Amino acid sequence: MTNHGTGMLTIGELARATGLTVRTIRYWSDEGALPPVARSAGGYRLFDAASVARLELIRTLRELGLGLADIRRVLAGETTVAQVAAAHVVALDAQIRSLKVTRAVLSTVAKRGSDAEEMTLVNRLARLSAAERRRILEEFVDEIFHGLDTADPVIRARMRSTAADLPEEPTPEQVDAWLELAEMLQSPDFRAEMRRAAEFNAADHGHDTPAGASLWFSRRLVQLGADARGRGIAPDSPEAAEVVRELLGEADPAIVLDRLRSHATGRVARYRELLAAVKGTGPEAAYREEFAWVVAALEARTGS
């Protein structure tokens, strides 16, 4: 019922007209989003038809997650709904990314059966900034190549520049992969394993060896290994011996096998798989099977 035939509405009448509670309307009015048009003789707030439309807009904006401060700015003409909406999209994107990280952390904790101490570590690693994640990787590379001046500079640079950062919208699987990768990069045992591989590289790569030769060899290995597997060639077959000769040329198979074993361990293969997972290129980019085939073919040829 309108107030005394004036066309004005009390808070109670406004509540019945809109379906909102008196308490909500009073709160929004107290916060300045819905100022009364007038006051009754008894001091009660009164509203008009325009207040009903204003109230509907406030309700819509609140349902979309906007705060009353932003709503007051929109209603005062200090900003537009589109501008506020764009700002909230950015904020929601950040919240979504944070929720995805939180989900991945909880998923990892649940799968591992982590205790409180490990849960704290997992959460800290997952929420590292991009700069902190890059620092972990760079420190890892610097340590394993420290003092190895003859190591292939292309390999060193490639490892330092490898994108071990999470994308803007990581999947839970990518966050899980990063968590495992971060722990691996900081493991003294894994660093020692990668150090041995780097020492082999430095021993085989003299100052007069062209930069990138090691990378070329790895790519050739993957190519020939994939082709041999695709053709169903068994590692201990005569055809495999031909593939090995094509790959090695005049190099000593026993020495190459020794080197490859340092690159084809389960943990090194897992390291490549995790990097591929973080980058979203899939586990096949780690070439675990191709390396394993070449190692098996060399073992068959050398009797090792």
PDB file of C-alpha atoms in Angstrom:
ATOM      1  CA  MET A   1       0.000   0.000   0.000  1.00  0.00           C
ATOM      2  CA  THR A   2       1.347   3.468  -0.864  1.00  0.00           C
ATOM      3  CA  ASN A   3       1.802   6.060   1.866  1.00  0.00           C
ATOM      4  CA  HIS A   4      -1.314   8.240   2.336  1.00  0.00           C
ATOM      5  CA  GLY A   5      -2.048   8.431  -1.375  1.00  0.00           C
ATOM      6  CA  THR A   6       1.232  10.208  -2.119  1.00  0.00           C
ATOM      7  CA  GLY A   7       2.630   7.420  -4.299  1.00  0.00           C
ATOM      8  CA  MET A   8       5.405   6.833  -1.796  1.00  0.00           C
ATOM      9  CA  LEU A   9       6.351   3.387  -0.495  1.00  0.00           C
ATOM     10  CA  THR A  10       7.560   2.405   2.929  1.00  0.00           C
ATOM     11  CA  ILE A  11      10.351  -0.130   3.316  1.00  0.00           C
ATOM     12  CA  GLY A  12       7.769  -2.814   4.101  1.00  0.00           C
ATOM     13  CA  GLU A  13       5.800  -2.026   0.976  1.00  0.00           C
ATOM     14  CA  LEU A  14       8.984  -1.929  -1.097  1.00  0.00           C
ATOM     15  CA  ALA A  15       9.919  -5.341   0.287  1.00  0.00           C
ATOM     16  CA  ARG A  16       6.549  -6.819  -0.686  1.00  0.00           C
ATOM     17  CA  ALA A  17       6.811  -5.273  -4.171  1.00  0.00           C
ATOM     18  CA  THR A  18      10.276  -6.677  -4.867  1.00  0.00           C
ATOM     19  CA  GLY A  19      10.393  -9.876  -2.826  1.00  0.00           C
ATOM     20  CA  LEU A  20      13.442  -8.659  -0.902  1.00  0.00           C
ATOM     21  CA  THR A  21      13.569  -8.645   2.886  1.00  0.00           C
ATOM     22  CA  VAL A  22      13.071  -5.485   4.883  1.00  0.00           C
ATOM     23  CA  ARG A  23      16.430  -6.107   6.528  1.00  0.00           C
ATOM     24  CA  THR A  24      18.257  -6.245   3.164  1.00  0.00           C
ATOM     25  CA  ILE A  25      16.598  -3.079   1.851  1.00  0.00           C
ATOM     26  CA  ARG A  26      17.321  -1.230   5.091  1.00  0.00           C
ATOM     27  CA  TYR A  27      20.984  -2.310   4.953  1.00  0.00           C
ATOM     28  CA  TRP A  28      21.377  -1.170   1.341  1.00  0.00           C
ATOM     29  CA  SER A  29      19.728   2.094   2.229  1.00  0.00           C
ATOM     30  CA  ASP A  30      21.972   2.584   5.276  1.00  0.00           C
ATOM     31  CA  GLU A  31      25.011   1.978   3.021  1.00  0.00           C
ATOM     32  CA  GLY A  32      23.924   4.770   0.664  1.00  0.00           C
ATOM     33  CA  ALA A  33      23.002   2.575  -2.316  1.00  0.00           C
ATOM     34  CA  LEU A  34      19.245   3.276  -1.945  1.00  0.00           C
ATOM     35  CA  PRO A  35      18.706   6.672  -0.299  1.00  0.00           C
ATOM     36  CA  PRO A  36      15.085   7.452   0.677  1.00  0.00           C
ATOM     37  CA  VAL A  37      13.210   9.970  -1.431  1.00  0.00           C
ATOM     38  CA  ALA A  38      11.506  11.467   1.619  1.00  0.00           C
ATOM     39  CA  ARG A  39      10.626  10.815   5.241  1.00  0.00           C
ATOM     40  CA  SER A  40       7.192  10.345   6.756  1.00  0.00           C
ATOM     41  CA  ALA A  41       5.933  12.471   9.616  1.00  0.00           C
ATOM     42  CA  GLY A  42       7.058   9.712  11.920  1.00  0.00           C
ATOM     43  CA  GLY A  43      10.573   9.717  10.403  1.00  0.00           C
ATOM     44  CA  TYR A  44      10.179   6.527   8.336  1.00  0.00           C
ATOM     45  CA  ARG A  45      11.953   6.248   4.993  1.00  0.00           C
ATOM     46  CA  LEU A  46       9.806   6.628   1.904  1.00  0.00           C
ATOM     47  CA  PHE A  47      10.571   5.561  -1.682  1.00  0.00           C
ATOM     48  CA  ASP A  48       9.022   6.126  -5.086  1.00  0.00           C
ATOM     49  CA  ALA A  49       8.631   4.159  -8.348  1.00  0.00           C
ATOM     50  CA  ALA A  50      12.160   5.110  -9.407  1.00  0.00           C
ATOM     51  CA  SER A  51      13.407   3.566  -6.159  1.00  0.00           C
ATOM     52  CA  VAL A  52      11.849   0.256  -7.222  1.00  0.00           C
ATOM     53  CA  ALA A  53      13.828   0.322 -10.483  1.00  0.00           C
ATOM     54  CA  ARG A  54      16.979   1.348  -8.607  1.00  0.00           C
ATOM     55  CA  LEU A  55      16.453  -1.489  -6.152  1.00  0.00           C
ATOM     56  CA  GLU A  56      16.103  -4.027  -8.966  1.00  0.00           C
ATOM     57  CA  LEU A  57      19.407  -2.806 -10.463  1.00  0.00           C
ATOM     58  CA  ILE A  58      21.123  -3.082  -7.083  1.00  0.00           C
ATOM     59  CA  ARG A  59      19.824  -6.638  -6.665  1.00  0.00           C
ATOM     60  CA  THR A  60      21.055  -7.634 -10.141  1.00  0.00           C
ATOM     61  CA  LEU A  61      24.512  -6.159  -9.557  1.00  0.00           C
ATOM     62  CA  ARG A  62      24.761  -7.819  -6.149  1.00  0.00           C
ATOM     63  CA  GLU A  63      23.813 -11.192  -7.653  1.00  0.00           C
ATOM     64  CA  LEU A  64      26.677 -10.692 -10.121  1.00  0.00           C
ATOM     65  CA  GLY A  65      29.053 -10.251  -7.205  1.00  0.00           C
ATOM     66  CA  LEU A  66      29.574  -6.476  -7.213  1.00  0.00           C
ATOM     67  CA  GLY A  67      30.188  -4.794  -3.885  1.00  0.00           C
ATOM     68  CA  LEU A  68      28.101  -1.915  -2.612  1.00  0.00           C
ATOM     69  CA  ALA A  69      30.979   0.542  -3.101  1.00  0.00           C
ATOM     70  CA  ASP A  70      31.058  -0.235  -6.829  1.00  0.00           C
ATOM     71  CA  ILE A  71      27.277  -0.144  -7.010  1.00  0.00           C
ATOM     72  CA  ARG A  72      27.198   3.332  -5.428  1.00  0.00           C
ATOM     73  CA  ARG A  73      29.724   4.530  -8.024  1.00  0.00           C
ATOM     74  CA  VAL A  74      27.580   3.145 -10.859  1.00  0.00           C
ATOM     75  CA  LEU A  75      24.404   4.697  -9.491  1.00  0.00           C
ATOM     76  CA  ALA A  76      26.184   8.020  -8.940  1.00  0.00           C
ATOM     77  CA  GLY A  77      27.349   8.052 -12.568  1.00  0.00           C
ATOM     78  CA  GLU A  78      31.047   7.885 -11.563  1.00  0.00           C
ATOM     79  CA  THR A  79      31.526   4.747 -13.641  1.00  0.00           C
ATOM     80  CA  THR A  80      29.536   2.493 -15.934  1.00  0.00           C
ATOM     81  CA  VAL A  81      28.225  -0.993 -15.458  1.00  0.00           C
ATOM     82  CA  ALA A  82      30.461  -2.146 -18.342  1.00  0.00           C
ATOM     83  CA  GLN A  83      33.589  -0.731 -16.708  1.00  0.00           C
ATOM     84  CA  VAL A  84      32.791  -2.289 -13.353  1.00  0.00           C
ATOM     85  CA  ALA A  85      31.938  -5.593 -15.037  1.00  0.00           C
ATOM     86  CA  ALA A  86      35.286  -5.606 -16.869  1.00  0.00           C
ATOM     87  CA  ALA A  87      37.131  -5.028 -13.595  1.00  0.00           C
ATOM     88  CA  HIS A  88      35.217  -7.868 -11.963  1.00  0.00           C
ATOM     89  CA  VAL A  89      36.041 -10.208 -14.840  1.00  0.00           C
ATOM     90  CA  VAL A  90      39.740  -9.630 -14.086  1.00  0.00           C
ATOM     91  CA  ALA A  91      39.152 -10.243 -10.390  1.00  0.00           C
ATOM     92  CA  LEU A  92      37.116 -13.381 -11.068  1.00  0.00           C
ATOM     93  CA  ASP A  93      39.834 -14.722 -13.380  1.00  0.00           C
ATOM     94  CA  ALA A  94      42.354 -14.303 -10.560  1.00  0.00           C
ATOM     95  CA  GLN A  95      39.981 -16.067  -8.156  1.00  0.00           C
ATOM     96  CA  ILE A  96      39.458 -18.911 -10.612  1.00  0.00           C
ATOM     97  CA  ARG A  97      43.219 -19.377 -11.023  1.00  0.00           C
ATOM     98  CA  SER A  98      43.623 -19.385  -7.258  1.00  0.00           C
ATOM     99  CA  LEU A  99      40.810 -21.911  -6.874  1.00  0.00           C
ATOM    100  CA  LYS A 100      42.423 -24.176  -9.476  1.00  0.00           C
ATOM    101  CA  VAL A 101      45.681 -24.085  -7.521  1.00  0.00           C
ATOM    102  CA  THR A 102      43.790 -24.786  -4.290  1.00  0.00           C
ATOM    103  CA  ARG A 103      41.992 -27.709  -5.923  1.00  0.00           C
ATOM    104  CA  ALA A 104      45.271 -29.147  -7.206  1.00  0.00           C
ATOM    105  CA  VAL A 105      46.902 -28.788  -3.780  1.00  0.00           C
ATOM    106  CA  LEU A 106      44.015 -30.561  -2.053  1.00  0.00           C
ATOM    107  CA  SER A 107      43.984 -33.258  -4.755  1.00  0.00           C
ATOM    108  CA  THR A 108      47.719 -33.859  -4.312  1.00  0.00           C
ATOM    109  CA  VAL A 109      47.418 -33.934  -0.517  1.00  0.00           C
ATOM    110  CA  ALA A 110      44.534 -36.419  -0.752  1.00  0.00           C
ATOM    111  CA  LYS A 111      46.377 -38.708  -3.197  1.00  0.00           C
ATOM    112  CA  ARG A 112      49.568 -38.689  -1.141  1.00  0.00           C
ATOM    113  CA  GLY A 113      47.888 -39.001   2.219  1.00  0.00           C
ATOM    114  CA  SER A 114      50.010 -36.030   3.279  1.00  0.00           C
ATOM    115  CA  ASP A 115      50.449 -34.988   6.865  1.00  0.00           C
ATOM    116  CA  ALA A 116      50.160 -31.359   7.975  1.00  0.00           C
ATOM    117  CA  GLU A 117      53.862 -30.640   7.385  1.00  0.00           C
ATOM    118  CA  GLU A 118      53.862 -31.962   3.816  1.00  0.00           C
ATOM    119  CA  MET A 119      50.555 -30.209   3.074  1.00  0.00           C
ATOM    120  CA  THR A 120      52.149 -26.908   4.092  1.00  0.00           C
ATOM    121  CA  LEU A 121      55.109 -27.560   1.773  1.00  0.00           C
ATOM    122  CA  VAL A 122      52.873 -28.537  -1.149  1.00  0.00           C
ATOM    123  CA  ASN A 123      50.753 -25.428  -0.685  1.00  0.00           C
ATOM    124  CA  ARG A 124      53.830 -23.178  -0.521  1.00  0.00           C
ATOM    125  CA  LEU A 125      55.329 -24.664  -3.680  1.00  0.00           C
ATOM    126  CA  ALA A 126      52.060 -24.364  -5.590  1.00  0.00           C
ATOM    127  CA  ARG A 127      51.681 -20.680  -4.740  1.00  0.00           C
ATOM    128  CA  LEU A 128      55.184 -19.556  -5.644  1.00  0.00           C
ATOM    129  CA  SER A 129      55.286 -16.555  -7.943  1.00  0.00           C
ATOM    130  CA  ALA A 130      56.458 -16.908 -11.540  1.00  0.00           C
ATOM    131  CA  ALA A 131      59.770 -15.266 -10.583  1.00  0.00           C
ATOM    132  CA  GLU A 132      60.263 -17.683  -7.689  1.00  0.00           C
ATOM    133  CA  ARG A 133      59.510 -20.681  -9.905  1.00  0.00           C
ATOM    134  CA  ARG A 134      62.029 -19.457 -12.479  1.00  0.00           C
ATOM    135  CA  ARG A 135      64.647 -18.915  -9.749  1.00  0.00           C
ATOM    136  CA  ILE A 136      64.324 -22.547  -8.631  1.00  0.00           C
ATOM    137  CA  LEU A 137      64.944 -23.742 -12.186  1.00  0.00           C
ATOM    138  CA  GLU A 138      67.870 -21.399 -12.807  1.00  0.00           C
ATOM    139  CA  GLU A 139      69.568 -22.355  -9.544  1.00  0.00           C
ATOM    140  CA  PHE A 140      69.157 -26.017 -10.476  1.00  0.00           C
ATOM    141  CA  VAL A 141      70.810 -25.500 -13.898  1.00  0.00           C
ATOM    142  CA  ASP A 142      73.602 -23.328 -12.453  1.00  0.00           C
ATOM    143  CA  GLU A 143      74.455 -25.989  -9.883  1.00  0.00           C
ATOM    144  CA  ILE A 144      74.597 -28.950 -12.260  1.00  0.00           C
ATOM    145  CA  PHE A 145      76.760 -27.055 -14.804  1.00  0.00           C
ATOM    146  CA  HIS A 146      78.984 -25.222 -12.292  1.00  0.00           C
ATOM    147  CA  GLY A 147      82.622 -25.305 -13.412  1.00  0.00           C
ATOM    148  CA  LEU A 148      81.903 -27.330 -16.564  1.00  0.00           C
ATOM    149  CA  ASP A 149      83.187 -24.790 -19.067  1.00  0.00           C
ATOM    150  CA  THR A 150      83.260 -27.232 -21.990  1.00  0.00           C
ATOM    151  CA  ALA A 151      79.638 -28.343 -21.592  1.00  0.00           C
ATOM    152  CA  ASP A 152      77.500 -27.612 -24.651  1.00  0.00           C
ATOM    153  CA  PRO A 153      76.350 -23.985 -24.176  1.00  0.00           C
ATOM    154  CA  VAL A 154      73.183 -24.624 -26.173  1.00  0.00           C
ATOM    155  CA  ILE A 155      72.115 -27.346 -23.752  1.00  0.00           C
ATOM    156  CA  ARG A 156      72.803 -25.093 -20.760  1.00  0.00           C
ATOM    157  CA  ALA A 157      70.909 -22.156 -22.294  1.00  0.00           C
ATOM    158  CA  ARG A 158      68.023 -24.377 -23.332  1.00  0.00           C
ATOM    159  CA  MET A 159      67.640 -25.741 -19.814  1.00  0.00           C
ATOM    160  CA  ARG A 160      67.777 -22.264 -18.278  1.00  0.00           C
ATOM    161  CA  SER A 161      65.141 -20.919 -20.652  1.00  0.00           C
ATOM    162  CA  THR A 162      62.846 -23.931 -20.434  1.00  0.00           C
ATOM    163  CA  ALA A 163      59.373 -22.741 -19.563  1.00  0.00           C
ATOM    164  CA  ALA A 164      58.864 -24.311 -16.149  1.00  0.00           C
ATOM    165  CA  ASP A 165      56.185 -21.749 -15.363  1.00  0.00           C
ATOM    166  CA  LEU A 166      52.497 -22.456 -15.096  1.00  0.00           C
ATOM    167  CA  PRO A 167      50.186 -21.029 -17.779  1.00  0.00           C
ATOM    168  CA  GLU A 168      47.644 -18.333 -16.956  1.00  0.00           C
ATOM    169  CA  GLU A 169      44.912 -20.928 -16.476  1.00  0.00           C
ATOM    170  CA  PRO A 170      46.652 -24.140 -15.370  1.00  0.00           C
ATOM    171  CA  THR A 171      44.809 -27.420 -15.262  1.00  0.00           C
ATOM    172  CA  PRO A 172      44.923 -29.416 -12.029  1.00  0.00           C
ATOM    173  CA  GLU A 173      47.234 -31.862 -13.838  1.00  0.00           C
ATOM    174  CA  GLN A 174      49.671 -29.046 -14.701  1.00  0.00           C
ATOM    175  CA  VAL A 175      49.741 -27.832 -11.108  1.00  0.00           C
ATOM    176  CA  ASP A 176      50.318 -31.403  -9.908  1.00  0.00           C
ATOM    177  CA  ALA A 177      53.173 -31.751 -12.427  1.00  0.00           C
ATOM    178  CA  TRP A 178      54.735 -28.487 -11.237  1.00  0.00           C
ATOM    179  CA  LEU A 179      54.565 -29.595  -7.608  1.00  0.00           C
ATOM    180  CA  GLU A 180      56.374 -32.838  -8.415  1.00  0.00           C
ATOM    181  CA  LEU A 181      58.872 -30.997 -10.628  1.00  0.00           C
ATOM    182  CA  ALA A 182      59.647 -28.394  -7.951  1.00  0.00           C
ATOM    183  CA  GLU A 183      60.367 -31.103  -5.400  1.00  0.00           C
ATOM    184  CA  MET A 184      62.546 -32.961  -7.907  1.00  0.00           C
ATOM    185  CA  LEU A 185      64.556 -29.843  -8.803  1.00  0.00           C
ATOM    186  CA  GLN A 186      65.363 -29.316  -5.135  1.00  0.00           C
ATOM    187  CA  SER A 187      66.282 -32.955  -4.441  1.00  0.00           C
ATOM    188  CA  PRO A 188      70.037 -33.387  -3.746  1.00  0.00           C
ATOM    189  CA  ASP A 189      69.927 -36.926  -5.183  1.00  0.00           C
ATOM    190  CA  PHE A 190      68.376 -35.793  -8.462  1.00  0.00           C
ATOM    191  CA  ARG A 191      70.775 -32.857  -8.723  1.00  0.00           C
ATOM    192  CA  ALA A 192      73.687 -35.277  -8.306  1.00  0.00           C
ATOM    193  CA  GLU A 193      72.224 -37.503 -11.026  1.00  0.00           C
ATOM    194  CA  MET A 194      71.877 -34.578 -13.434  1.00  0.00           C
ATOM    195  CA  ARG A 195      75.360 -33.375 -12.488  1.00  0.00           C
ATOM    196  CA  ARG A 196      76.802 -36.698 -13.673  1.00  0.00           C
ATOM    197  CA  ALA A 197      74.999 -36.305 -16.989  1.00  0.00           C
ATOM    198  CA  ALA A 198      76.377 -32.759 -17.326  1.00  0.00           C
ATOM    199  CA  GLU A 199      79.906 -34.007 -16.580  1.00  0.00           C
ATOM    200  CA  PHE A 200      79.599 -36.576 -19.382  1.00  0.00           C
ATOM    201  CA  ASN A 201      78.463 -33.807 -21.714  1.00  0.00           C
ATOM    202  CA  ALA A 202      81.429 -31.627 -20.766  1.00  0.00           C
ATOM    203  CA  ALA A 203      83.866 -34.524 -21.259  1.00  0.00           C
ATOM    204  CA  ASP A 204      82.513 -35.237 -24.747  1.00  0.00           C
ATOM    205  CA  HIS A 205      82.193 -31.610 -25.823  1.00  0.00           C
ATOM    206  CA  GLY A 206      85.559 -29.907 -26.295  1.00  0.00           C
ATOM    207  CA  HIS A 207      86.139 -26.218 -26.889  1.00  0.00           C
ATOM    208  CA  ASP A 208      86.339 -26.863 -30.634  1.00  0.00           C
ATOM    209  CA  THR A 209      83.048 -28.827 -30.770  1.00  0.00           C
ATOM    210  CA  PRO A 210      80.253 -26.847 -32.457  1.00  0.00           C
ATOM    211  CA  ALA A 211      77.669 -25.463 -30.064  1.00  0.00           C
ATOM    212  CA  GLY A 212      74.473 -27.443 -30.234  1.00  0.00           C
ATOM    213  CA  ALA A 213      76.103 -30.717 -31.269  1.00  0.00           C
ATOM    214  CA  SER A 214      74.654 -32.465 -28.218  1.00  0.00           C
ATOM    215  CA  LEU A 215      71.179 -31.251 -29.075  1.00  0.00           C
ATOM    216  CA  TRP A 216      71.583 -32.416 -32.660  1.00  0.00           C
ATOM    217  CA  PHE A 217      72.577 -35.894 -31.447  1.00  0.00           C
ATOM    218  CA  SER A 218      69.547 -36.094 -29.121  1.00  0.00           C
ATOM    219  CA  ARG A 219      67.187 -35.105 -31.906  1.00  0.00           C
ATOM    220  CA  ARG A 220      68.760 -37.659 -34.237  1.00  0.00           C
ATOM    221  CA  LEU A 221      68.465 -40.321 -31.548  1.00  0.00           C
ATOM    222  CA  VAL A 222      64.780 -39.583 -31.055  1.00  0.00           C
ATOM    223  CA  GLN A 223      64.160 -39.589 -34.805  1.00  0.00           C
ATOM    224  CA  LEU A 224      65.898 -42.916 -35.441  1.00  0.00           C
ATOM    225  CA  GLY A 225      64.510 -44.523 -32.281  1.00  0.00           C
ATOM    226  CA  ALA A 226      60.954 -43.494 -33.157  1.00  0.00           C
ATOM    227  CA  ASP A 227      61.352 -44.760 -36.714  1.00  0.00           C
ATOM    228  CA  ALA A 228      62.752 -48.107 -35.540  1.00  0.00           C
ATOM    229  CA  ARG A 229      59.945 -48.578 -33.029  1.00  0.00           C
ATOM    230  CA  GLY A 230      57.399 -47.593 -35.654  1.00  0.00           C
ATOM    231  CA  ARG A 231      58.751 -50.289 -37.988  1.00  0.00           C
ATOM    232  CA  GLY A 232      58.672 -52.870 -35.216  1.00  0.00           C
ATOM    233  CA  ILE A 233      62.446 -53.405 -35.157  1.00  0.00           C
ATOM    234  CA  ALA A 234      63.541 -55.317 -32.059  1.00  0.00           C
ATOM    235  CA  PRO A 235      66.526 -53.737 -30.209  1.00  0.00           C
ATOM    236  CA  ASP A 236      68.530 -56.993 -30.449  1.00  0.00           C
ATOM    237  CA  SER A 237      67.895 -57.585 -34.170  1.00  0.00           C
ATOM    238  CA  PRO A 238      70.375 -57.142 -37.054  1.00  0.00           C
ATOM    239  CA  GLU A 239      68.229 -54.254 -38.312  1.00  0.00           C
ATOM    240  CA  ALA A 240      68.738 -52.515 -34.948  1.00  0.00           C
ATOM    241  CA  ALA A 241      72.514 -52.825 -35.375  1.00  0.00           C
ATOM    242  CA  GLU A 242      72.204 -50.896 -38.646  1.00  0.00           C
ATOM    243  CA  VAL A 243      70.227 -48.158 -36.891  1.00  0.00           C
ATOM    244  CA  VAL A 244      72.904 -47.922 -34.192  1.00  0.00           C
ATOM    245  CA  ARG A 245      75.671 -47.619 -36.799  1.00  0.00           C
ATOM    246  CA  GLU A 246      73.724 -44.860 -38.552  1.00  0.00           C
ATOM    247  CA  LEU A 247      73.357 -43.002 -35.268  1.00  0.00           C
ATOM    248  CA  LEU A 248      76.890 -43.409 -33.896  1.00  0.00           C
ATOM    249  CA  GLY A 249      79.103 -43.371 -36.928  1.00  0.00           C
ATOM    250  CA  GLU A 250      82.638 -44.083 -35.682  1.00  0.00           C
ATOM    251  CA  ALA A 251      81.835 -43.467 -32.012  1.00  0.00           C
ATOM    252  CA  ASP A 252      82.470 -46.243 -29.499  1.00  0.00           C
ATOM    253  CA  PRO A 253      79.085 -47.860 -28.665  1.00  0.00           C
ATOM    254  CA  ALA A 254      80.187 -48.722 -25.112  1.00  0.00           C
ATOM    255  CA  ILE A 255      81.074 -45.096 -24.352  1.00  0.00           C
ATOM    256  CA  VAL A 256      77.839 -43.793 -25.886  1.00  0.00           C
ATOM    257  CA  LEU A 257      75.862 -46.363 -23.893  1.00  0.00           C
ATOM    258  CA  ASP A 258      77.519 -45.206 -20.689  1.00  0.00           C
ATOM    259  CA  ARG A 259      76.543 -41.621 -21.509  1.00  0.00           C
ATOM    260  CA  LEU A 260      72.994 -42.475 -22.513  1.00  0.00           C
ATOM    261  CA  ARG A 261      72.360 -44.433 -19.356  1.00  0.00           C
ATOM    262  CA  SER A 262      72.875 -41.192 -17.432  1.00  0.00           C
ATOM    263  CA  HIS A 263      70.218 -39.538 -19.620  1.00  0.00           C
ATOM    264  CA  ALA A 264      67.762 -42.422 -19.757  1.00  0.00           C
ATOM    265  CA  THR A 265      67.206 -43.147 -16.071  1.00  0.00           C
ATOM    266  CA  GLY A 266      63.676 -43.268 -14.768  1.00  0.00           C
ATOM    267  CA  ARG A 267      64.039 -39.985 -12.891  1.00  0.00           C
ATOM    268  CA  VAL A 268      65.566 -38.109 -15.829  1.00  0.00           C
ATOM    269  CA  ALA A 269      62.776 -39.394 -18.064  1.00  0.00           C
ATOM    270  CA  ARG A 270      60.252 -38.317 -15.427  1.00  0.00           C
ATOM    271  CA  TYR A 271      61.874 -34.861 -15.321  1.00  0.00           C
ATOM    272  CA  ARG A 272      61.321 -34.499 -19.072  1.00  0.00           C
ATOM    273  CA  GLU A 273      57.744 -35.737 -18.726  1.00  0.00           C
ATOM    274  CA  LEU A 274      56.978 -33.212 -15.989  1.00  0.00           C
ATOM    275  CA  LEU A 275      58.393 -30.343 -18.042  1.00  0.00           C
ATOM    276  CA  ALA A 276      56.249 -31.473 -20.961  1.00  0.00           C
ATOM    277  CA  ALA A 277      53.185 -31.691 -18.716  1.00  0.00           C
ATOM    278  CA  VAL A 278      53.706 -28.176 -17.316  1.00  0.00           C
ATOM    279  CA  LYS A 279      54.057 -26.842 -20.863  1.00  0.00           C
ATOM    280  CA  GLY A 280      50.979 -28.794 -21.926  1.00  0.00           C
ATOM    281  CA  THR A 281      52.784 -30.748 -24.660  1.00  0.00           C
ATOM    282  CA  GLY A 282      51.960 -34.181 -23.246  1.00  0.00           C
ATOM    283  CA  PRO A 283      54.161 -36.988 -21.877  1.00  0.00           C
ATOM    284  CA  GLU A 284      55.091 -38.174 -25.375  1.00  0.00           C
ATOM    285  CA  ALA A 285      57.320 -35.069 -25.686  1.00  0.00           C
ATOM    286  CA  ALA A 286      59.652 -36.650 -23.102  1.00  0.00           C
ATOM    287  CA  TYR A 287      60.624 -39.394 -25.613  1.00  0.00           C
ATOM    288  CA  ARG A 288      60.998 -41.994 -22.863  1.00  0.00           C
ATOM    289  CA  GLU A 289      60.375 -44.931 -25.215  1.00  0.00           C
ATOM    290  CA  GLU A 290      62.768 -43.679 -27.915  1.00  0.00           C
ATOM    291  CA  PHE A 291      65.664 -43.317 -25.477  1.00  0.00           C
ATOM    292  CA  ALA A 292      64.878 -46.703 -23.956  1.00  0.00           C
ATOM    293  CA  TRP A 293      64.936 -48.373 -27.378  1.00  0.00           C
ATOM    294  CA  VAL A 294      68.344 -46.937 -28.289  1.00  0.00           C
ATOM    295  CA  VAL A 295      69.774 -47.915 -24.894  1.00  0.00           C
ATOM    296  CA  ALA A 296      68.432 -51.466 -25.345  1.00  0.00           C
ATOM    297  CA  ALA A 297      69.908 -51.638 -28.868  1.00  0.00           C
ATOM    298  CA  LEU A 298      73.320 -50.491 -27.595  1.00  0.00           C
ATOM    299  CA  GLU A 299      73.186 -53.016 -24.748  1.00  0.00           C
ATOM    300  CA  ALA A 300      72.449 -55.775 -27.235  1.00  0.00           C
ATOM    301  CA  ARG A 301      75.381 -54.708 -29.397  1.00  0.00           C
ATOM    302  CA  THR A 302      77.896 -54.318 -26.571  1.00  0.00           C
ATOM    303  CA  GLY A 303      76.691 -57.251 -24.478  1.00  0.00           C
ATOM    304  CA  SER A 304      76.251 -54.918 -21.503  1.00  0.00           C
TER     305      SER A 304
END
